[in-house]
Structure formats: C-alpha cells, structure tokens
PDB file of N, CA and C in Angstrom:
ATOM      1  N   MET A   1     190.325 184.969  56.841  1.00  0.00           N
ATOM      2  CA  MET A   1     189.233 185.746  56.308  1.00  0.00           C
ATOM      3  C   MET A   1     188.833 185.154  54.953  1.00  0.00           C
ATOM      4  N   SER A   2     187.551 184.991  54.750  1.00  0.00           N
ATOM      5  CA  SER A   2     187.071 184.413  53.496  1.00  0.00           C
ATOM      6  C   SER A   2     187.235 185.419  52.358  1.00  0.00           C
ATOM      7  N   PRO A   3     187.300 184.910  51.127  1.00  0.00           N
ATOM      8  CA  PRO A   3     187.447 185.822  49.978  1.00  0.00           C
ATOM      9  C   PRO A   3     186.309 186.849  49.897  1.00  0.00           C
ATOM     10  N   ARG A   4     185.103 186.413  50.238  1.00  0.00           N
ATOM     11  CA  ARG A   4     183.941 187.330  50.197  1.00  0.00           C
ATOM     12  C   ARG A   4     184.100 188.426  51.257  1.00  0.00           C
ATOM     13  N   SER A   5     184.515 188.063  52.454  1.00  0.00           N
ATOM     14  CA  SER A   5     184.714 189.036  53.526  1.00  0.00           C
ATOM     15  C   SER A   5     185.824 190.015  53.175  1.00  0.00           C
ATOM     16  N   GLU A   6     186.877 189.498  52.566  1.00  0.00           N
ATOM     17  CA  GLU A   6     187.999 190.354  52.160  1.00  0.00           C
ATOM     18  C   GLU A   6     187.548 191.347  51.087  1.00  0.00           C
ATOM     19  N   TYR A   7     186.751 190.854  50.147  1.00  0.00           N
ATOM     20  CA  TYR A   7     186.215 191.729  49.102  1.00  0.00           C
ATOM     21  C   TYR A   7     185.318 192.803  49.717  1.00  0.00           C
ATOM     22  N   ASP A   8     184.419 192.387  50.608  1.00  0.00           N
ATOM     23  CA  ASP A   8     183.509 193.345  51.251  1.00  0.00           C
ATOM     24  C   ASP A   8     184.284 194.414  52.022  1.00  0.00           C
ATOM     25  N   ALA A   9     185.303 194.013  52.745  1.00  0.00           N
ATOM     26  CA  ALA A   9     186.112 194.973  53.505  1.00  0.00           C
ATOM     27  C   ALA A   9     186.793 195.961  52.560  1.00  0.00           C
ATOM     28  N   ALA A  10     187.346 195.464  51.477  1.00  0.00           N
ATOM     29  CA  ALA A  10     188.018 196.330  50.501  1.00  0.00           C
ATOM     30  C   ALA A  10     187.017 197.268  49.836  1.00  0.00           C
ATOM     31  N   TYR A  11     185.835 196.752  49.527  1.00  0.00           N
ATOM     32  CA  TYR A  11     184.805 197.558  48.869  1.00  0.00           C
ATOM     33  C   TYR A  11     184.341 198.698  49.776  1.00  0.00           C
ATOM     34  N   PHE A  12     184.078 198.391  51.038  1.00  0.00           N
ATOM     35  CA  PHE A  12     183.599 199.431  51.950  1.00  0.00           C
ATOM     36  C   PHE A  12     184.708 200.433  52.287  1.00  0.00           C
ATOM     37  N   THR A  13     185.942 199.984  52.303  1.00  0.00           N
ATOM     38  CA  THR A  13     187.069 200.915  52.459  1.00  0.00           C
ATOM     39  C   THR A  13     187.127 201.857  51.268  1.00  0.00           C
ATOM     40  N   MET A  14     186.899 201.320  50.075  1.00  0.00           N
ATOM     41  CA  MET A  14     186.886 202.149  48.876  1.00  0.00           C
ATOM     42  C   MET A  14     185.756 203.179  48.940  1.00  0.00           C
ATOM     43  N   LEU A  15     184.593 202.767  49.387  1.00  0.00           N
ATOM     44  CA  LEU A  15     183.466 203.705  49.500  1.00  0.00           C
ATOM     45  C   LEU A  15     183.788 204.848  50.462  1.00  0.00           C
ATOM     46  N   ARG A  16     184.408 204.509  51.593  1.00  0.00           N
ATOM     47  CA  ARG A  16     184.793 205.554  52.554  1.00  0.00           C
ATOM     48  C   ARG A  16     185.854 206.469  51.966  1.00  0.00           C
ATOM     49  N   ALA A  17     186.770 205.919  51.199  1.00  0.00           N
ATOM     50  CA  ALA A  17     187.817 206.727  50.561  1.00  0.00           C
ATOM     51  C   ALA A  17     187.213 207.689  49.537  1.00  0.00           C
ATOM     52  N   VAL A  18     186.263 207.217  48.769  1.00  0.00           N
ATOM     53  CA  VAL A  18     185.586 208.068  47.790  1.00  0.00           C
ATOM     54  C   VAL A  18     184.820 209.184  48.508  1.00  0.00           C
ATOM     55  N   GLU A  19     184.159 208.829  49.590  1.00  0.00           N
ATOM     56  CA  GLU A  19     183.421 209.814  50.379  1.00  0.00           C
ATOM     57  C   GLU A  19     184.356 210.899  50.923  1.00  0.00           C
ATOM     58  N   GLU A  20     185.506 210.495  51.419  1.00  0.00           N
ATOM     59  CA  GLU A  20     186.488 211.445  51.948  1.00  0.00           C
ATOM     60  C   GLU A  20     187.024 212.351  50.835  1.00  0.00           C
ATOM     61  N   ARG A  21     187.348 211.778  49.691  1.00  0.00           N
ATOM     62  CA  ARG A  21     187.825 212.577  48.564  1.00  0.00           C
ATOM     63  C   ARG A  21     186.779 213.585  48.113  1.00  0.00           C
ATOM     64  N   ASP A  22     185.529 213.132  48.020  1.00  0.00           N
ATOM     65  CA  ASP A  22     184.447 214.029  47.607  1.00  0.00           C
ATOM     66  C   ASP A  22     184.227 215.146  48.627  1.00  0.00           C
ATOM     67  N   ALA A  23     184.374 214.829  49.897  1.00  0.00           N
ATOM     68  CA  ALA A  23     184.251 215.853  50.940  1.00  0.00           C
ATOM     69  C   ALA A  23     185.355 216.899  50.791  1.00  0.00           C
ATOM     70  N   LEU A  24     186.554 216.460  50.470  1.00  0.00           N
ATOM     71  CA  LEU A  24     187.653 217.401  50.256  1.00  0.00           C
ATOM     72  C   LEU A  24     187.417 218.271  49.022  1.00  0.00           C
ATOM     73  N   LEU A  25     186.840 217.709  47.985  1.00  0.00           N
ATOM     74  CA  LEU A  25     186.515 218.491  46.789  1.00  0.00           C
ATOM     75  C   LEU A  25     185.477 219.566  47.107  1.00  0.00           C
ATOM     76  N   ARG A  26     184.454 219.198  47.880  1.00  0.00           N
ATOM     77  CA  ARG A  26     183.441 220.181  48.293  1.00  0.00           C
ATOM     78  C   ARG A  26     184.051 221.239  49.203  1.00  0.00           C
ATOM     79  N   TYR A  27     184.976 220.822  50.067  1.00  0.00           N
ATOM     80  CA  TYR A  27     185.652 221.757  50.971  1.00  0.00           C
ATOM     81  C   TYR A  27     186.465 222.780  50.176  1.00  0.00           C
ATOM     82  N   ARG A  28     187.122 222.333  49.107  1.00  0.00           N
ATOM     83  CA  ARG A  28     187.883 223.258  48.267  1.00  0.00           C
ATOM     84  C   ARG A  28     186.955 224.293  47.633  1.00  0.00           C
ATOM     85  N   GLU A  29     185.809 223.855  47.152  1.00  0.00           N
ATOM     86  CA  GLU A  29     184.830 224.796  46.588  1.00  0.00           C
ATOM     87  C   GLU A  29     184.391 225.804  47.646  1.00  0.00           C
ATOM     88  N   TYR A  30     184.123 225.299  48.850  1.00  0.00           N
ATOM     89  CA  TYR A  30     183.727 226.181  49.955  1.00  0.00           C
ATOM     90  C   TYR A  30     184.823 227.197  50.266  1.00  0.00           C
ATOM     91  N   LEU A  31     186.085 226.760  50.294  1.00  0.00           N
ATOM     92  CA  LEU A  31     187.187 227.662  50.612  1.00  0.00           C
ATOM     93  C   LEU A  31     187.308 228.779  49.574  1.00  0.00           C
ATOM     94  N   HIS A  32     187.165 228.439  48.296  1.00  0.00           N
ATOM     95  CA  HIS A  32     187.216 229.470  47.259  1.00  0.00           C
ATOM     96  C   HIS A  32     186.065 230.464  47.429  1.00  0.00           C
ATOM     97  N   ALA A  33     184.877 229.958  47.702  1.00  0.00           N
ATOM     98  CA  ALA A  33     183.722 230.832  47.909  1.00  0.00           C
ATOM     99  C   ALA A  33     183.899 231.678  49.172  1.00  0.00           C
ATOM    100  N   GLU A  34     184.452 231.097  50.206  1.00  0.00           N
ATOM    101  CA  GLU A  34     184.647 231.819  51.469  1.00  0.00           C
ATOM    102  C   GLU A  34     185.673 232.929  51.292  1.00  0.00           C
ATOM    103  N   ARG A  35     186.715 232.661  50.543  1.00  0.00           N
ATOM    104  CA  ARG A  35     187.712 233.715  50.288  1.00  0.00           C
ATOM    105  C   ARG A  35     187.052 234.888  49.574  1.00  0.00           C
ATOM    106  N   ALA A  36     186.270 234.616  48.563  1.00  0.00           N
ATOM    107  CA  ALA A  36     185.587 235.678  47.828  1.00  0.00           C
ATOM    108  C   ALA A  36     184.615 236.428  48.738  1.00  0.00           C
ATOM    109  N   ARG A  37     183.904 235.703  49.579  1.00  0.00           N
ATOM    110  CA  ARG A  37     182.929 236.319  50.485  1.00  0.00           C
ATOM    111  C   ARG A  37     183.614 237.227  51.499  1.00  0.00           C
ATOM    112  N   VAL A  38     184.693 236.742  52.098  1.00  0.00           N
ATOM    113  CA  VAL A  38     185.419 237.530  53.102  1.00  0.00           C
ATOM    114  C   VAL A  38     186.012 238.780  52.448  1.00  0.00           C
ATOM    115  N   ASP A  39     186.607 238.619  51.279  1.00  0.00           N
ATOM    116  CA  ASP A  39     187.185 239.766  50.576  1.00  0.00           C
ATOM    117  C   ASP A  39     186.114 240.804  50.240  1.00  0.00           C
ATOM    118  N   ALA A  40     184.981 240.345  49.741  1.00  0.00           N
ATOM    119  CA  ALA A  40     183.896 241.260  49.382  1.00  0.00           C
ATOM    120  C   ALA A  40     183.340 241.963  50.623  1.00  0.00           C
ATOM    121  N   PHE A  41     183.184 241.238  51.716  1.00  0.00           N
ATOM    122  CA  PHE A  41     182.663 241.837  52.944  1.00  0.00           C
ATOM    123  C   PHE A  41     183.623 242.893  53.480  1.00  0.00           C
ATOM    124  N   ALA A  42     184.922 242.601  53.484  1.00  0.00           N
ATOM    125  CA  ALA A  42     185.912 243.565  53.966  1.00  0.00           C
ATOM    126  C   ALA A  42     185.912 244.812  53.087  1.00  0.00           C
ATOM    127  N   GLU A  43     185.876 244.611  51.782  1.00  0.00           N
ATOM    128  CA  GLU A  43     185.851 245.752  50.863  1.00  0.00           C
ATOM    129  C   GLU A  43     184.583 246.578  51.054  1.00  0.00           C
ATOM    130  N   GLY A  44     183.464 245.899  51.202  1.00  0.00           N
ATOM    131  CA  GLY A  44     182.198 246.599  51.422  1.00  0.00           C
ATOM    132  C   GLY A  44     182.190 247.382  52.723  1.00  0.00           C
ATOM    133  N   THR A  45     182.800 246.811  53.755  1.00  0.00           N
ATOM    134  CA  THR A  45     182.880 247.502  55.038  1.00  0.00           C
ATOM    135  C   THR A  45     183.708 248.777  54.910  1.00  0.00           C
ATOM    136  N   ARG A  46     184.811 248.690  54.203  1.00  0.00           N
ATOM    137  CA  ARG A  46     185.676 249.872  54.018  1.00  0.00           C
ATOM    138  C   ARG A  46     185.000 250.923  53.145  1.00  0.00           C
ATOM    139  N   ASP A  47     184.305 250.492  52.107  1.00  0.00           N
ATOM    140  CA  ASP A  47     183.729 251.427  51.142  1.00  0.00           C
ATOM    141  C   ASP A  47     182.388 252.018  51.566  1.00  0.00           C
ATOM    142  N   ALA A  48     181.642 251.314  52.389  1.00  0.00           N
ATOM    143  CA  ALA A  48     180.272 251.718  52.710  1.00  0.00           C
ATOM    144  C   ALA A  48     180.179 253.084  53.386  1.00  0.00           C
ATOM    145  N   ALA A  49     181.132 253.400  54.217  1.00  0.00           N
ATOM    146  CA  ALA A  49     181.059 254.640  54.994  1.00  0.00           C
ATOM    147  C   ALA A  49     181.688 255.826  54.284  1.00  0.00           C
ATOM    148  N   ALA A  50     182.130 255.635  53.073  1.00  0.00           N
ATOM    149  CA  ALA A  50     182.871 256.692  52.372  1.00  0.00           C
ATOM    150  C   ALA A  50     182.084 257.998  52.249  1.00  0.00           C
ATOM    151  N   GLY A  51     180.791 257.942  52.056  1.00  0.00           N
ATOM    152  CA  GLY A  51     179.999 259.149  51.864  1.00  0.00           C
ATOM    153  C   GLY A  51     179.400 259.727  53.134  1.00  0.00           C
ATOM    154  N   VAL A  52     179.669 259.110  54.273  1.00  0.00           N
ATOM    155  CA  VAL A  52     179.089 259.565  55.538  1.00  0.00           C
ATOM    156  C   VAL A  52     180.161 260.287  56.351  1.00  0.00           C
ATOM    157  N   HIS A  53     179.791 261.451  56.877  1.00  0.00           N
ATOM    158  CA  HIS A  53     180.760 262.222  57.670  1.00  0.00           C
ATOM    159  C   HIS A  53     181.207 261.414  58.892  1.00  0.00           C
ATOM    160  N   ARG A  54     182.486 261.484  59.177  1.00  0.00           N
ATOM    161  CA  ARG A  54     183.089 260.680  60.257  1.00  0.00           C
ATOM    162  C   ARG A  54     182.462 260.973  61.621  1.00  0.00           C
ATOM    163  N   ARG A  55     182.126 262.218  61.900  1.00  0.00           N
ATOM    164  CA  ARG A  55     181.553 262.591  63.193  1.00  0.00           C
ATOM    165  C   ARG A  55     180.210 261.881  63.423  1.00  0.00           C
ATOM    166  N   VAL A  56     179.463 261.694  62.364  1.00  0.00           N
ATOM    167  CA  VAL A  56     178.150 261.050  62.481  1.00  0.00           C
ATOM    168  C   VAL A  56     178.298 259.545  62.678  1.00  0.00           C
ATOM    169  N   ARG A  57     179.280 258.936  62.067  1.00  0.00           N
ATOM    170  CA  ARG A  57     179.432 257.481  62.138  1.00  0.00           C
ATOM    171  C   ARG A  57     180.445 257.024  63.187  1.00  0.00           C
ATOM    172  N   ARG A  58     180.832 257.901  64.086  1.00  0.00           N
ATOM    173  CA  ARG A  58     181.862 257.600  65.076  1.00  0.00           C
ATOM    174  C   ARG A  58     181.545 256.343  65.892  1.00  0.00           C
ATOM    175  N   THR A  59     180.328 256.166  66.314  1.00  0.00           N
ATOM    176  CA  THR A  59     179.958 255.015  67.141  1.00  0.00           C
ATOM    177  C   THR A  59     180.218 253.699  66.418  1.00  0.00           C
ATOM    178  N   ILE A  60     179.776 253.611  65.192  1.00  0.00           N
ATOM    179  CA  ILE A  60     179.968 252.359  64.450  1.00  0.00           C
ATOM    180  C   ILE A  60     181.394 252.220  63.943  1.00  0.00           C
ATOM    181  N   GLU A  61     182.071 253.349  63.710  1.00  0.00           N
ATOM    182  CA  GLU A  61     183.438 253.305  63.204  1.00  0.00           C
ATOM    183  C   GLU A  61     184.395 252.617  64.178  1.00  0.00           C
ATOM    184  N   ARG A  62     184.081 252.665  65.464  1.00  0.00           N
ATOM    185  CA  ARG A  62     184.943 252.006  66.467  1.00  0.00           C
ATOM    186  C   ARG A  62     185.021 250.501  66.262  1.00  0.00           C
ATOM    187  N   THR A  63     184.044 249.931  65.590  1.00  0.00           N
ATOM    188  CA  THR A  63     184.054 248.484  65.366  1.00  0.00           C
ATOM    189  C   THR A  63     184.707 248.098  64.042  1.00  0.00           C
ATOM    190  N   ASP A  64     184.983 249.083  63.185  1.00  0.00           N
ATOM    191  CA  ASP A  64     185.566 248.774  61.869  1.00  0.00           C
ATOM    192  C   ASP A  64     186.912 248.064  61.985  1.00  0.00           C
ATOM    193  N   ARG A  65     187.810 248.618  62.762  1.00  0.00           N
ATOM    194  CA  ARG A  65     189.150 248.034  62.846  1.00  0.00           C
ATOM    195  C   ARG A  65     189.125 246.606  63.407  1.00  0.00           C
ATOM    196  N   PRO A  66     188.460 246.357  64.563  1.00  0.00           N
ATOM    197  CA  PRO A  66     188.423 244.970  65.054  1.00  0.00           C
ATOM    198  C   PRO A  66     187.749 244.011  64.061  1.00  0.00           C
ATOM    199  N   LEU A  67     186.711 244.480  63.393  1.00  0.00           N
ATOM    200  CA  LEU A  67     186.029 243.645  62.413  1.00  0.00           C
ATOM    201  C   LEU A  67     186.966 243.286  61.264  1.00  0.00           C
ATOM    202  N   LEU A  68     187.660 244.268  60.726  1.00  0.00           N
ATOM    203  CA  LEU A  68     188.574 244.011  59.613  1.00  0.00           C
ATOM    204  C   LEU A  68     189.756 243.149  60.044  1.00  0.00           C
ATOM    205  N   GLU A  69     190.205 243.298  61.286  1.00  0.00           N
ATOM    206  CA  GLU A  69     191.284 242.435  61.784  1.00  0.00           C
ATOM    207  C   GLU A  69     190.826 240.987  61.864  1.00  0.00           C
ATOM    208  N   GLU A  70     189.627 240.758  62.348  1.00  0.00           N
ATOM    209  CA  GLU A  70     189.085 239.392  62.413  1.00  0.00           C
ATOM    210  C   GLU A  70     188.890 238.819  61.019  1.00  0.00           C
ATOM    211  N   LEU A  71     188.405 239.634  60.110  1.00  0.00           N
ATOM    212  CA  LEU A  71     188.268 239.169  58.727  1.00  0.00           C
ATOM    213  C   LEU A  71     189.636 238.818  58.145  1.00  0.00           C
ATOM    214  N   GLY A  72     190.655 239.581  58.487  1.00  0.00           N
ATOM    215  CA  GLY A  72     192.008 239.277  58.040  1.00  0.00           C
ATOM    216  C   GLY A  72     192.498 237.948  58.581  1.00  0.00           C
ATOM    217  N   ARG A  73     192.190 237.681  59.851  1.00  0.00           N
ATOM    218  CA  ARG A  73     192.573 236.385  60.431  1.00  0.00           C
ATOM    219  C   ARG A  73     191.824 235.244  59.733  1.00  0.00           C
ATOM    220  N   ARG A  74     190.546 235.455  59.486  1.00  0.00           N
ATOM    221  CA  ARG A  74     189.746 234.433  58.793  1.00  0.00           C
ATOM    222  C   ARG A  74     190.319 234.183  57.398  1.00  0.00           C
ATOM    223  N   ARG A  75     190.660 235.259  56.695  1.00  0.00           N
ATOM    224  CA  ARG A  75     191.220 235.146  55.355  1.00  0.00           C
ATOM    225  C   ARG A  75     192.539 234.377  55.385  1.00  0.00           C
ATOM    226  N   THR A  76     193.362 234.620  56.391  1.00  0.00           N
ATOM    227  CA  THR A  76     194.633 233.910  56.529  1.00  0.00           C
ATOM    228  C   THR A  76     194.406 232.408  56.693  1.00  0.00           C
ATOM    229  N   VAL A  77     193.449 232.052  57.525  1.00  0.00           N
ATOM    230  CA  VAL A  77     193.132 230.632  57.732  1.00  0.00           C
ATOM    231  C   VAL A  77     192.637 230.005  56.430  1.00  0.00           C
ATOM    232  N   VAL A  78     191.764 230.713  55.731  1.00  0.00           N
ATOM    233  CA  VAL A  78     191.239 230.199  54.458  1.00  0.00           C
ATOM    234  C   VAL A  78     192.375 230.016  53.456  1.00  0.00           C
ATOM    235  N   LEU A  79     193.261 230.993  53.361  1.00  0.00           N
ATOM    236  CA  LEU A  79     194.387 230.885  52.429  1.00  0.00           C
ATOM    237  C   LEU A  79     195.329 229.743  52.804  1.00  0.00           C
ATOM    238  N   ASP A  80     195.551 229.541  54.099  1.00  0.00           N
ATOM    239  CA  ASP A  80     196.381 228.418  54.550  1.00  0.00           C
ATOM    240  C   ASP A  80     195.757 227.085  54.143  1.00  0.00           C
ATOM    241  N   GLU A  81     194.463 226.979  54.322  1.00  0.00           N
ATOM    242  CA  GLU A  81     193.765 225.750  53.935  1.00  0.00           C
ATOM    243  C   GLU A  81     193.818 225.559  52.416  1.00  0.00           C
ATOM    244  N   LEU A  82     193.641 226.638  51.678  1.00  0.00           N
ATOM    245  CA  LEU A  82     193.715 226.542  50.213  1.00  0.00           C
ATOM    246  C   LEU A  82     195.098 226.104  49.751  1.00  0.00           C
ATOM    247  N   ALA A  83     196.121 226.524  50.463  1.00  0.00           N
ATOM    248  CA  ALA A  83     197.493 226.151  50.085  1.00  0.00           C
ATOM    249  C   ALA A  83     197.724 224.654  50.244  1.00  0.00           C
ATOM    250  N   ARG A  84     196.982 224.011  51.130  1.00  0.00           N
ATOM    251  CA  ARG A  84     197.185 222.580  51.393  1.00  0.00           C
ATOM    252  C   ARG A  84     196.150 221.667  50.749  1.00  0.00           C
ATOM    253  N   ILE A  85     195.031 222.219  50.318  1.00  0.00           N
ATOM    254  CA  ILE A  85     193.911 221.370  49.926  1.00  0.00           C
ATOM    255  C   ILE A  85     194.215 220.516  48.693  1.00  0.00           C
ATOM    256  N   ASP A  86     194.927 221.041  47.721  1.00  0.00           N
ATOM    257  CA  ASP A  86     195.199 220.239  46.517  1.00  0.00           C
ATOM    258  C   ASP A  86     196.056 219.016  46.835  1.00  0.00           C
ATOM    259  N   GLU A  87     197.015 219.186  47.720  1.00  0.00           N
ATOM    260  CA  GLU A  87     197.843 218.049  48.142  1.00  0.00           C
ATOM    261  C   GLU A  87     196.997 216.998  48.864  1.00  0.00           C
ATOM    262  N   ARG A  88     196.088 217.461  49.702  1.00  0.00           N
ATOM    263  CA  ARG A  88     195.195 216.529  50.405  1.00  0.00           C
ATOM    264  C   ARG A  88     194.290 215.790  49.420  1.00  0.00           C
ATOM    265  N   ILE A  89     193.786 216.506  48.428  1.00  0.00           N
ATOM    266  CA  ILE A  89     192.918 215.876  47.420  1.00  0.00           C
ATOM    267  C   ILE A  89     193.710 214.863  46.602  1.00  0.00           C
ATOM    268  N   ASP A  90     194.925 215.210  46.227  1.00  0.00           N
ATOM    269  CA  ASP A  90     195.771 214.269  45.467  1.00  0.00           C
ATOM    270  C   ASP A  90     196.022 212.988  46.262  1.00  0.00           C
ATOM    271  N   ALA A  91     196.311 213.144  47.558  1.00  0.00           N
ATOM    272  CA  ALA A  91     196.543 211.965  48.406  1.00  0.00           C
ATOM    273  C   ALA A  91     195.270 211.127  48.526  1.00  0.00           C
ATOM    274  N   ALA A  92     194.136 211.804  48.676  1.00  0.00           N
ATOM    275  CA  ALA A  92     192.865 211.081  48.778  1.00  0.00           C
ATOM    276  C   ALA A  92     192.557 210.351  47.474  1.00  0.00           C
ATOM    277  N   GLN A  93     192.833 211.002  46.346  1.00  0.00           N
ATOM    278  CA  GLN A  93     192.596 210.356  45.047  1.00  0.00           C
ATOM    279  C   GLN A  93     193.517 209.155  44.864  1.00  0.00           C
ATOM    280  N   ALA A  94     194.751 209.270  45.292  1.00  0.00           N
ATOM    281  CA  ALA A  94     195.687 208.137  45.198  1.00  0.00           C
ATOM    282  C   ALA A  94     195.174 206.958  46.024  1.00  0.00           C
ATOM    283  N   PHE A  95     194.628 207.248  47.200  1.00  0.00           N
ATOM    284  CA  PHE A  95     194.094 206.177  48.033  1.00  0.00           C
ATOM    285  C   PHE A  95     192.859 205.554  47.387  1.00  0.00           C
ATOM    286  N   VAL A  96     191.996 206.385  46.784  1.00  0.00           N
ATOM    287  CA  VAL A  96     190.822 205.855  46.076  1.00  0.00           C
ATOM    288  C   VAL A  96     191.267 204.919  44.959  1.00  0.00           C
ATOM    289  N   THR A  97     192.257 205.348  44.187  1.00  0.00           N
ATOM    290  CA  THR A  97     192.768 204.514  43.093  1.00  0.00           C
ATOM    291  C   THR A  97     193.317 203.196  43.614  1.00  0.00           C
ATOM    292  N   GLU A  98     194.065 203.270  44.703  1.00  0.00           N
ATOM    293  CA  GLU A  98     194.599 202.053  45.323  1.00  0.00           C
ATOM    294  C   GLU A  98     193.475 201.126  45.769  1.00  0.00           C
ATOM    295  N   CYS A  99     192.449 201.685  46.363  1.00  0.00           N
ATOM    296  CA  CYS A  99     191.310 200.873  46.813  1.00  0.00           C
ATOM    297  C   CYS A  99     190.569 200.262  45.623  1.00  0.00           C
ATOM    298  N   GLU A 100     190.378 201.059  44.568  1.00  0.00           N
ATOM    299  CA  GLU A 100     189.704 200.541  43.377  1.00  0.00           C
ATOM    300  C   GLU A 100     190.488 199.380  42.766  1.00  0.00           C
ATOM    301  N   ASP A 101     191.802 199.509  42.739  1.00  0.00           N
ATOM    302  CA  ASP A 101     192.640 198.430  42.213  1.00  0.00           C
ATOM    303  C   ASP A 101     192.503 197.167  43.057  1.00  0.00           C
ATOM    304  N   GLU A 102     192.487 197.352  44.377  1.00  0.00           N
ATOM    305  CA  GLU A 102     192.356 196.194  45.263  1.00  0.00           C
ATOM    306  C   GLU A 102     191.001 195.520  45.089  1.00  0.00           C
ATOM    307  N   VAL A 103     189.954 196.318  44.994  1.00  0.00           N
ATOM    308  CA  VAL A 103     188.609 195.756  44.791  1.00  0.00           C
ATOM    309  C   VAL A 103     188.572 195.001  43.466  1.00  0.00           C
ATOM    310  N   ALA A 104     189.142 195.573  42.430  1.00  0.00           N
ATOM    311  CA  ALA A 104     189.155 194.907  41.114  1.00  0.00           C
ATOM    312  C   ALA A 104     189.934 193.591  41.168  1.00  0.00           C
ATOM    313  N   SER A 105     191.046 193.574  41.899  1.00  0.00           N
ATOM    314  CA  SER A 105     191.823 192.345  41.971  1.00  0.00           C
ATOM    315  C   SER A 105     191.120 191.263  42.797  1.00  0.00           C
ATOM    316  N   LEU A 106     190.329 191.671  43.766  1.00  0.00           N
ATOM    317  CA  LEU A 106     189.592 190.705  44.582  1.00  0.00           C
ATOM    318  C   LEU A 106     188.323 190.207  43.883  1.00  0.00           C
ATOM    319  N   ARG A 107     187.858 190.976  42.941  1.00  0.00           N
ATOM    320  CA  ARG A 107     186.630 190.629  42.219  1.00  0.00           C
ATOM    321  C   ARG A 107     186.865 189.438  41.305  1.00  0.00           C
ATOM    322  N   THR A 108     188.062 189.257  40.833  1.00  0.00           N
ATOM    323  CA  THR A 108     188.343 188.166  39.878  1.00  0.00           C
ATOM    324  C   THR A 108     188.650 186.865  40.578  1.00  0.00           C
TER     325      THR A 108
END
C-alpha cells in the first residue's frame, strides 16, 4: 500500500470514528431528555385525573395501569442505556484519539 493510500485509509477511519463518537454524544443527550419526558408523562398521567370522580373516568382509567407499566419498561431501558453510555463514549473517544495519532504520524 502506498503512503498516500495508507494516509487516506487512516484519515477516513478517523472521520468515521469521530462520526460514531458524535452520534453517541447526541444519543446521550436524547436519553437524558427521554428520561425527563417519560417521567413527566407518567407523573402527568397520575396527577391529571385527581379532580375527576372515579365513576366518571372509569373507561379511561382502565388504560392507566397498562400505560404506566409500559412507561416503566421504557424508563428501565433508558436507564440501562444511560448506565452504559459514558463507557461507550470513552471507548469511542479513545479510538478517535488513536486514529488522530495515526493520521498525524502518517502525515509526516
């Protein structure tokens, strides 16, 4: 492989690594926002019917429990992802740094 081809391969690998790291950073922001959204929606669902007599809201009340259970499952998945995302970002950043070093060494 020629030096130019080797440099190009390293450079494009670095670009893909940066793209992956940036995607993980955006994903972390999304996860934090999603946790807040799910929590707010669940709280709003529980609080919204507080002033309405139960007999009147019986039809819609039947969906409260399944809805809150699904929101709980969604929240669990979001929390699981949040527990792992920083480690994934650190690994992606380490790979970006490694790629940047390789590109710099091939540039000279």
